[in-house]
Amino acid sequence: MNDDVIDLRKSDRFVVVEPIEGIFGATPIVLLNVSLGGLQVLHAAPLRIGTRATLSFHKNGESASVVVLVVWSHLSQTSEGLRYRSGVKLDAPDVGYARALNAYVRLGIVAMDTDSLERKRQREQEREMRRKSSPKMPLPPPTS
């Protein structure tokens, strides 16, 4: 297996250090990580992939409201039990959103994510090991 991980991101990713709560449509969410092009959020109710809605959040006097599209979503184990993790992308660049992220960086509410590509590489290695160690189904003999 190749240990190189291709970075497909268009902008830096920042992890949320202090909880930032928000809302996606009518669904309460918590921001996990952010970038200029999208966010990863945690929520209790499922979100359908392809759903487009307004995502809003507010913290320390800085707020943003942007239209986003759900691009992936799955159930994850968290310290509070099972919750959904979803990735959303912004429909278009947004100055207010960028301003809020910049303020959060200055305030230390979010911090540069320097380990995400290493975590991705480790997940890919684990996936490959599971694939190699899983039992193989024997093929039936060819029929004539």
GROMACS .gro file of C-alpha atoms in nm:
model
  144
    1MET     CA    1   0.000   0.000   0.000
    2ASN     CA    2   0.115   0.352  -0.077
    3ASP     CA    3   0.152   0.566   0.239
    4ASP     CA    4   0.106   0.892   0.048
    5VAL     CA    5  -0.225   1.067   0.109
    6ILE     CA    6  -0.346   1.311  -0.153
    7ASP     CA    7  -0.468   1.640  -0.010
    8LEU     CA    8  -0.776   1.738  -0.210
    9ARG     CA    9  -0.865   2.034   0.011
   10LYS     CA   10  -0.892   2.377  -0.143
   11SER     CA   11  -0.833   2.564   0.184
   12ASP     CA   12  -0.695   2.513   0.535
   13ARG     CA   13  -0.903   2.325   0.788
   14PHE     CA   14  -0.951   2.443   1.146
   15VAL     CA   15  -1.066   2.233   1.442
   16VAL     CA   16  -1.314   2.384   1.684
   17VAL     CA   17  -1.147   2.428   2.024
   18GLU     CA   18  -1.448   2.580   2.207
   19PRO     CA   19  -1.796   2.448   2.122
   20ILE     CA   20  -1.980   2.646   1.856
   21GLU     CA   21  -2.351   2.566   1.839
   22GLY     CA   22  -2.568   2.648   1.544
   23ILE     CA   23  -2.863   2.539   1.337
   24PHE     CA   24  -2.898   2.378   0.994
   25GLY     CA   25  -3.249   2.447   0.872
   26ALA     CA   26  -3.440   2.342   1.185
   27THR     CA   27  -3.177   2.093   1.309
   28PRO     CA   28  -2.952   2.195   1.601
   29ILE     CA   29  -2.584   2.130   1.521
   30VAL     CA   30  -2.240   2.166   1.677
   31LEU     CA   31  -1.946   2.264   1.457
   32LEU     CA   32  -1.653   2.018   1.466
   33ASN     CA   33  -1.420   2.169   1.208
   34VAL     CA   34  -1.440   2.447   0.955
   35SER     CA   35  -1.275   2.575   0.638
   36LEU     CA   36  -1.357   2.853   0.394
   37GLY     CA   37  -1.535   2.600   0.173
   38GLY     CA   38  -1.728   2.390   0.423
   39LEU     CA   39  -1.782   2.252   0.770
   40GLN     CA   40  -1.812   1.924   0.956
   41VAL     CA   41  -2.102   1.922   1.201
   42LEU     CA   42  -2.242   1.693   1.469
   43HIS     CA   43  -2.618   1.651   1.522
   44ALA     CA   44  -2.879   1.416   1.670
   45ALA     CA   45  -3.129   1.406   1.382
   46PRO     CA   46  -3.032   1.260   1.044
   47LEU     CA   47  -2.969   1.490   0.748
   48ARG     CA   48  -3.032   1.373   0.394
   49ILE     CA   49  -2.737   1.392   0.155
   50GLY     CA   50  -2.812   1.656  -0.108
   51THR     CA   51  -3.017   1.871   0.132
   52ARG     CA   52  -2.956   2.244   0.089
   53ALA     CA   53  -3.041   2.476   0.378
   54THR     CA   54  -2.919   2.778   0.571
   55LEU     CA   55  -2.663   2.703   0.840
   56SER     CA   56  -2.627   2.969   1.110
   57PHE     CA   57  -2.402   2.998   1.414
   58HIS     CA   58  -2.305   3.259   1.671
   59LYS     CA   59  -2.028   3.283   1.931
   60ASN     CA   60  -1.851   3.569   2.112
   61GLY     CA   61  -2.030   3.838   1.913
   62GLU     CA   62  -1.941   3.685   1.574
   63SER     CA   63  -2.205   3.514   1.365
   64ALA     CA   64  -2.260   3.383   1.017
   65SER     CA   65  -2.546   3.250   0.812
   66VAL     CA   66  -2.468   3.064   0.488
   67VAL     CA   67  -2.644   2.833   0.246
   68VAL     CA   68  -2.478   2.491   0.244
   69LEU     CA   69  -2.525   2.151   0.084
   70VAL     CA   70  -2.492   1.820   0.272
   71VAL     CA   71  -2.230   1.615   0.084
   72TRP     CA   72  -2.185   1.324   0.327
   73SER     CA   73  -2.335   1.204   0.655
   74HIS     CA   74  -2.293   0.900   0.878
   75LEU     CA   75  -2.370   0.778   1.229
   76SER     CA   76  -2.075   0.798   1.471
   77GLN     CA   77  -2.006   0.697   1.829
   78THR     CA   78  -1.939   1.003   2.048
   79SER     CA   79  -1.893   1.060   2.420
   80GLU     CA   80  -2.268   1.142   2.434
   81GLY     CA   81  -2.366   0.826   2.244
   82LEU     CA   82  -2.456   0.786   1.878
   83ARG     CA   83  -2.473   1.110   1.679
   84TYR     CA   84  -2.459   1.196   1.312
   85ARG     CA   85  -2.150   1.357   1.159
   86SER     CA   86  -2.205   1.541   0.835
   87GLY     CA   87  -1.992   1.733   0.590
   88VAL     CA   88  -2.145   2.037   0.426
   89LYS     CA   89  -2.006   2.269   0.163
   90LEU     CA   90  -2.087   2.634   0.104
   91ASP     CA   91  -2.286   2.713  -0.207
   92ALA     CA   92  -2.068   3.019  -0.266
   93PRO     CA   93  -1.790   3.208  -0.090
   94ASP     CA   94  -1.932   3.429   0.183
   95VAL     CA   95  -1.761   3.735   0.329
   96GLY     CA   96  -1.953   3.725   0.660
   97TYR     CA   97  -1.866   3.359   0.708
   98ALA     CA   98  -1.496   3.424   0.634
   99ARG     CA   99  -1.498   3.719   0.876
  100ALA     CA  100  -1.646   3.503   1.155
  101LEU     CA  101  -1.385   3.229   1.096
  102ASN     CA  102  -1.106   3.486   1.100
  103ALA     CA  103  -1.235   3.626   1.431
  104TYR     CA  104  -1.257   3.274   1.578
  105VAL     CA  105  -0.894   3.209   1.479
  106ARG     CA  106  -0.784   3.535   1.646
  107LEU     CA  107  -0.986   3.450   1.960
  108GLY     CA  108  -0.849   3.093   1.977
  109ILE     CA  109  -1.195   2.939   1.932
  110VAL     CA  110  -1.068   2.745   1.630
  111ALA     CA  111  -0.712   2.629   1.558
  112MET     CA  112  -0.531   2.509   1.247
  113ASP     CA  113  -0.578   2.134   1.196
  114THR     CA  114  -0.226   2.004   1.138
  115ASP     CA  115  -0.304   1.632   1.190
  116SER     CA  116  -0.596   1.566   0.955
  117LEU     CA  117  -0.391   1.417   0.670
  118GLU     CA  118  -0.208   1.186   0.913
  119ARG     CA  119  -0.545   1.069   1.054
  120LYS     CA  120  -0.665   1.006   0.698
  121ARG     CA  121  -0.351   0.802   0.620
  122GLN     CA  122  -0.401   0.593   0.935
  123ARG     CA  123  -0.770   0.529   0.848
  124GLU     CA  124  -0.670   0.414   0.500
  125GLN     CA  125  -0.404   0.179   0.643
  126GLU     CA  126  -0.657   0.033   0.890
  127ARG     CA  127  -0.913  -0.012   0.611
  128GLU     CA  128  -0.654  -0.193   0.399
  129MET     CA  129  -0.554  -0.421   0.689
  130ARG     CA  130  -0.921  -0.509   0.756
  131ARG     CA  131  -0.971  -0.584   0.386
  132LYS     CA  132  -0.667  -0.812   0.376
  133SER     CA  133  -0.761  -0.996   0.696
  134SER     CA  134  -1.129  -1.049   0.616
  135PRO     CA  135  -1.234  -1.401   0.522
  136LYS     CA  136  -1.252  -1.463   0.150
  137MET     CA  137  -1.552  -1.626  -0.006
  138PRO     CA  138  -1.445  -1.930  -0.206
  139LEU     CA  139  -1.540  -1.912  -0.571
  140PRO     CA  140  -1.761  -2.191  -0.697
  141PRO     CA  141  -1.600  -2.422  -0.950
  142PRO     CA  142  -1.669  -2.329  -1.310
  143THR     CA  143  -1.959  -2.508  -1.470
  144SER     CA  144  -1.927  -2.659  -1.813
   0.00000   0.00000   0.00000
